[in-house]
Short mmCIF file of C-alpha atoms and ligand atoms in Angstrom, two decimals:
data_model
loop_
_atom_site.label_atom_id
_atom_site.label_comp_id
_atom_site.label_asym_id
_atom_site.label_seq_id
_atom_site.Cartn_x
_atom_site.Cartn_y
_atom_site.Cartn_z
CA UNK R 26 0.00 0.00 0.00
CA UNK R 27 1.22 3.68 -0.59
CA UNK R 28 0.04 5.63 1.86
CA UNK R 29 -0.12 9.91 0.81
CA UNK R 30 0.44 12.16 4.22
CA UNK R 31 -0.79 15.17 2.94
CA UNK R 32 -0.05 18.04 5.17
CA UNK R 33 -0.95 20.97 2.90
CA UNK R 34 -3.42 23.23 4.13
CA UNK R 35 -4.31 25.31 1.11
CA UNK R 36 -7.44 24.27 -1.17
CA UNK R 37 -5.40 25.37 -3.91
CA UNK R 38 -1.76 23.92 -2.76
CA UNK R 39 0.59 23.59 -5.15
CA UNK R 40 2.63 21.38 -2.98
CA UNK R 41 -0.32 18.80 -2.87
CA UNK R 42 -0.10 19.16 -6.96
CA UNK R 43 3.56 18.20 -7.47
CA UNK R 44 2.93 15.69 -4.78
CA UNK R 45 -0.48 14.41 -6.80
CA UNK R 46 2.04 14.39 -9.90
CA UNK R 47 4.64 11.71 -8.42
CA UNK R 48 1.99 9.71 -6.89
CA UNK R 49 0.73 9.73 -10.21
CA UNK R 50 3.58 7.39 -11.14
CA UNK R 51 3.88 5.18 -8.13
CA UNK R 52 0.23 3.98 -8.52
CA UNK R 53 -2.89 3.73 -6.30
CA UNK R 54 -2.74 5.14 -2.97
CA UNK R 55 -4.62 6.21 0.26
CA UNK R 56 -4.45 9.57 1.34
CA UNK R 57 -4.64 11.12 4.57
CA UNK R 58 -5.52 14.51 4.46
CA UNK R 59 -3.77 16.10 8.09
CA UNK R 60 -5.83 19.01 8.52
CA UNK R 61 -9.26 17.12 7.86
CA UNK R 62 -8.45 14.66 10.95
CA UNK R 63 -9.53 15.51 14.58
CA UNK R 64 -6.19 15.20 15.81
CA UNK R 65 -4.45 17.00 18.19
CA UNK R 66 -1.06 17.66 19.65
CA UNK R 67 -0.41 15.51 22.91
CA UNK R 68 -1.34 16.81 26.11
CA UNK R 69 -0.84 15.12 29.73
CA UNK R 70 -4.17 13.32 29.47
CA UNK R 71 -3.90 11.79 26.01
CA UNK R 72 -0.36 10.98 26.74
CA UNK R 73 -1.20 9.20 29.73
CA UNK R 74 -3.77 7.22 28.06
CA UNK R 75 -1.66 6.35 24.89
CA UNK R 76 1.08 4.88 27.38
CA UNK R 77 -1.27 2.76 29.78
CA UNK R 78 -2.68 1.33 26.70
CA UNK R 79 1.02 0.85 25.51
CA UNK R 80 1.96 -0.77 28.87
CA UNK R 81 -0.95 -3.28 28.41
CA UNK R 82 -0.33 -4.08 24.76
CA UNK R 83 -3.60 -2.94 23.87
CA UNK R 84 -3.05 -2.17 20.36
CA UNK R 85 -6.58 -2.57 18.97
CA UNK R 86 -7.48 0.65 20.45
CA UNK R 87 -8.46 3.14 18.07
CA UNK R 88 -5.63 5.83 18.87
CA UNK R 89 -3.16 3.51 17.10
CA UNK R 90 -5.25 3.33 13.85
CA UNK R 91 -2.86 5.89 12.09
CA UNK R 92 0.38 4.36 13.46
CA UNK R 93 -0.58 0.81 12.18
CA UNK R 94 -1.57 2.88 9.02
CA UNK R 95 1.82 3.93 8.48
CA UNK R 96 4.12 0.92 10.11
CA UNK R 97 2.30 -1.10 7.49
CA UNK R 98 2.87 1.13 4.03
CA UNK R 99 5.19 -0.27 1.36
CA UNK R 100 5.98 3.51 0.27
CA UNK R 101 5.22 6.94 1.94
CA UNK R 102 4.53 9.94 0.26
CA UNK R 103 4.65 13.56 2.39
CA UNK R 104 3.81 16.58 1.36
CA UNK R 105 3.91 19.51 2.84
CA UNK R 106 4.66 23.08 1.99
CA UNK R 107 7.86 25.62 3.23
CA UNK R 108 6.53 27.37 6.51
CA UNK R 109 8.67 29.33 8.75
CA UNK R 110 11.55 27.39 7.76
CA UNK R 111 9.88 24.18 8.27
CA UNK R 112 6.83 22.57 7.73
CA UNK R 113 2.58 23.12 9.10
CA UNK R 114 2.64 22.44 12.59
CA UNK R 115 -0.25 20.17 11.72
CA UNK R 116 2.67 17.70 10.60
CA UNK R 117 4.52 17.69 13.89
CA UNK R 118 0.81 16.89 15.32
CA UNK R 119 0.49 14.04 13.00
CA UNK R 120 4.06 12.75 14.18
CA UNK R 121 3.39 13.22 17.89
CA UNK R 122 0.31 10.88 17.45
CA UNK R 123 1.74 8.40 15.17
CA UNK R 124 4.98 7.75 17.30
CA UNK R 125 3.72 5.01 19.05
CA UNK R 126 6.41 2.57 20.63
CA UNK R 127 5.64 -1.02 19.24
CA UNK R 128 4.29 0.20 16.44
CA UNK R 129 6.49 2.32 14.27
CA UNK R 130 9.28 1.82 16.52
CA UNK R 131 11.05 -0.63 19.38
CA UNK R 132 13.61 0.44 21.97
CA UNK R 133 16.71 -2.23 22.49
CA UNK R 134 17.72 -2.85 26.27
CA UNK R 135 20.28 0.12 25.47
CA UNK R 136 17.81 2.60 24.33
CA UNK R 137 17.76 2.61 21.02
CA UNK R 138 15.56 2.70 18.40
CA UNK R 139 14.67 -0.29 16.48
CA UNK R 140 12.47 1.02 13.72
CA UNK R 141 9.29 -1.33 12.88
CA UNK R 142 8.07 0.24 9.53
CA UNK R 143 7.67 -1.43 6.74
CA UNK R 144 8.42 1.25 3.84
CA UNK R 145 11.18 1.06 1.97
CA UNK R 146 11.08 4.57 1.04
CA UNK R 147 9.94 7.91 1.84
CA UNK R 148 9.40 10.77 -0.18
CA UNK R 149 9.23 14.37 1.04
CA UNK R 150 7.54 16.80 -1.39
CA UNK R 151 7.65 20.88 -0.88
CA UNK R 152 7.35 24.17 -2.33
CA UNK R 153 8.88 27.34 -1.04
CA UNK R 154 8.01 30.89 -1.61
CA UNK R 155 11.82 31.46 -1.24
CA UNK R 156 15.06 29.73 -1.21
CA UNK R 157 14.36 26.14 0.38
CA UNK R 158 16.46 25.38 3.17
CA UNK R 159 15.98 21.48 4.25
CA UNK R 160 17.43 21.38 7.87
CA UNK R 161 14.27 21.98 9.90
CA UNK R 162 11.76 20.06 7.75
CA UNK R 163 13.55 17.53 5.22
CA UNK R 164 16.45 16.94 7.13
CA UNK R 165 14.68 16.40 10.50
CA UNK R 166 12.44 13.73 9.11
CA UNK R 167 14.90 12.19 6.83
CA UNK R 168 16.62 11.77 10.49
CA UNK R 169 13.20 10.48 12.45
CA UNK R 170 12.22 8.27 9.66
CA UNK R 171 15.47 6.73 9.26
CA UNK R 172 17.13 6.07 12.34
CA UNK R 173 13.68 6.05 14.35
CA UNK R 174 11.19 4.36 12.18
CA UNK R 175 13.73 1.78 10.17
CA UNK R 176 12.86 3.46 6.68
CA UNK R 177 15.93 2.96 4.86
CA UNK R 178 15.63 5.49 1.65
CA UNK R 179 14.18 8.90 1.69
CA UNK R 180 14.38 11.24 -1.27
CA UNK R 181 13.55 15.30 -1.45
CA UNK R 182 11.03 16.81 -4.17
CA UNK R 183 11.13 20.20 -3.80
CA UNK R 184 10.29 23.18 -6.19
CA UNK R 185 11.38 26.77 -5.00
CA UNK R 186 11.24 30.18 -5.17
CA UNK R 187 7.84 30.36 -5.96
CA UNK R 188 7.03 33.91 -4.52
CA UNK R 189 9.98 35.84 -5.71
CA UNK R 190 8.67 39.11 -7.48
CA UNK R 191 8.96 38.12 -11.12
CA UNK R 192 8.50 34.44 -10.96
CA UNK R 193 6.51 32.15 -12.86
CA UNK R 194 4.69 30.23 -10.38
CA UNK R 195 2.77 27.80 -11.95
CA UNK R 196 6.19 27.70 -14.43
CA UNK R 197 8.54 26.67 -11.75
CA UNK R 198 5.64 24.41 -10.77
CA UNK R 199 5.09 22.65 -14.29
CA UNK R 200 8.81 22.52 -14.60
CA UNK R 201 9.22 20.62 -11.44
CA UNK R 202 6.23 17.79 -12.81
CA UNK R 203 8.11 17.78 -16.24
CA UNK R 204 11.70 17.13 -14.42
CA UNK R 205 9.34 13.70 -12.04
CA UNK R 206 8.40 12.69 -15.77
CA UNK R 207 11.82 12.49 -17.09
CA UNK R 208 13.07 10.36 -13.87
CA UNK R 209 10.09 8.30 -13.38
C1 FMN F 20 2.34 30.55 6.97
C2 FMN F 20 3.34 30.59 5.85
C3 FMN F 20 4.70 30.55 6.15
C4 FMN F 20 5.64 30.59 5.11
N1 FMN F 20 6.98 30.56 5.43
C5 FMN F 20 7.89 30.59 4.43
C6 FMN F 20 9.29 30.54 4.73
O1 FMN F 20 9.71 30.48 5.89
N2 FMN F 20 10.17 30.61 3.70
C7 FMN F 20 9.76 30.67 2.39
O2 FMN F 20 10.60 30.67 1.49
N3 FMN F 20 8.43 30.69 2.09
C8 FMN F 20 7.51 30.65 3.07
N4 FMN F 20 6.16 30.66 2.76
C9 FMN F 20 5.74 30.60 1.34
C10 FMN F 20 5.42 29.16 0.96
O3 FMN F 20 6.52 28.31 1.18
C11 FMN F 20 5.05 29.04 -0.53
O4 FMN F 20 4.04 29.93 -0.88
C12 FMN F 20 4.63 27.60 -0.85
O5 FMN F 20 4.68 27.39 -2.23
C13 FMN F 20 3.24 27.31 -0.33
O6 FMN F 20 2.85 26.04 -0.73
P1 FMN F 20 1.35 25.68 -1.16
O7 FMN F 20 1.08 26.35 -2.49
O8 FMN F 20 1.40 24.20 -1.24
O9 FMN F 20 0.45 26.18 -0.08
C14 FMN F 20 5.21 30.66 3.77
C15 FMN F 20 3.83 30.70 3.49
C16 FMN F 20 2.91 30.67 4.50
C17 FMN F 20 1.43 30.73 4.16
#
């Protein structure tokens, strides 16, 4: 299964089109649209609740649903667009609540991660208004997904400079989908 995180929040995202583009050529996929799900970042309670039902291997509850969703995908698709030199917070939401520990990752009896996910790869798709710099949003989950979730190949699609005075959007745009149909 591919499974398509879409963290754009904009109707009209152009993000969510270059990402629609590549999925376009991986094949069929289910999507899960961030800001449509009643999901919120962890607080004491929920935390607390997520970790006694942890403790008692009670994985059929319904809080793991997205975890299991994404420990099971063959291929993972993200998209999300260039804010504040990251990504939506609605992302790091998504991440809080999928990070759950048997699941999409294991601890060894020396603390480290043992990543439990089956994908083999991950792609990251964005768009920035300006010059794209990855270390807060690619590079961070290239880092979580590969040394915390056990997903082994991660690759960047990014189109930039999109709000420059002068630029050709949707040119730099159609550009970007032109350059995924000469590699894929
Ligand atoms: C809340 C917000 C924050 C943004 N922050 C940045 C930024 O830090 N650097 C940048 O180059 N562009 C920034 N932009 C511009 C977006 O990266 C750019 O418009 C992008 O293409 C939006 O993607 P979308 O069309 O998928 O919504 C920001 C835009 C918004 C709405």
């Amino acid at each position: 299964m591919i499974l398509y995180v879409n963290a754009c929040v904009r109707a009209e995202s152009r993000t969510n089109r270059l990402a629609k583009a590549l999925l376009d050529k991986l094949g069929a996929y289910e999507e899960v649209r961030l800001t449509d799900l009643v999901m919120k970042p962890l607080n004491e309670e929920s935390l607390g609740y997520r970790e006694a039902q942890i403790e008692k291997q009670n994985y059929n509850d319904s809080i793991f649903d997205l975890s299991k969703q994404f420990a099971e995908a063959d291929l993972i698709v993200v998209s999300a667009p260039y804010w504040d030199g990251q990504f939506p917070a609605v992302l790091k939401t998504y991440i809080e609540n999928i990070y759950a520990i048997g699941i999409v990752t294991k601890y060894s009896e020396d603390g480290r991660p043992q990543g439990l996910c089956k994908a083999k790869k991950l792609y990251y798709v964005t768009t920035a208004g300006g010059e794209y710099d990855p270390r807060f949003s690619y590079d961070y989950i290239e880092y979580l997904v590969k040394n915390v979730f056990g997903i082994q190949e991660t690759e960047l699609i990014c189109a930039e400079y999109l709000d420059i005075e002068g630029n050709d959007a949707e040119e730099i745009v159609s550009k970007a989908i032109s350059n995924l149909d000469e590699r894929y």
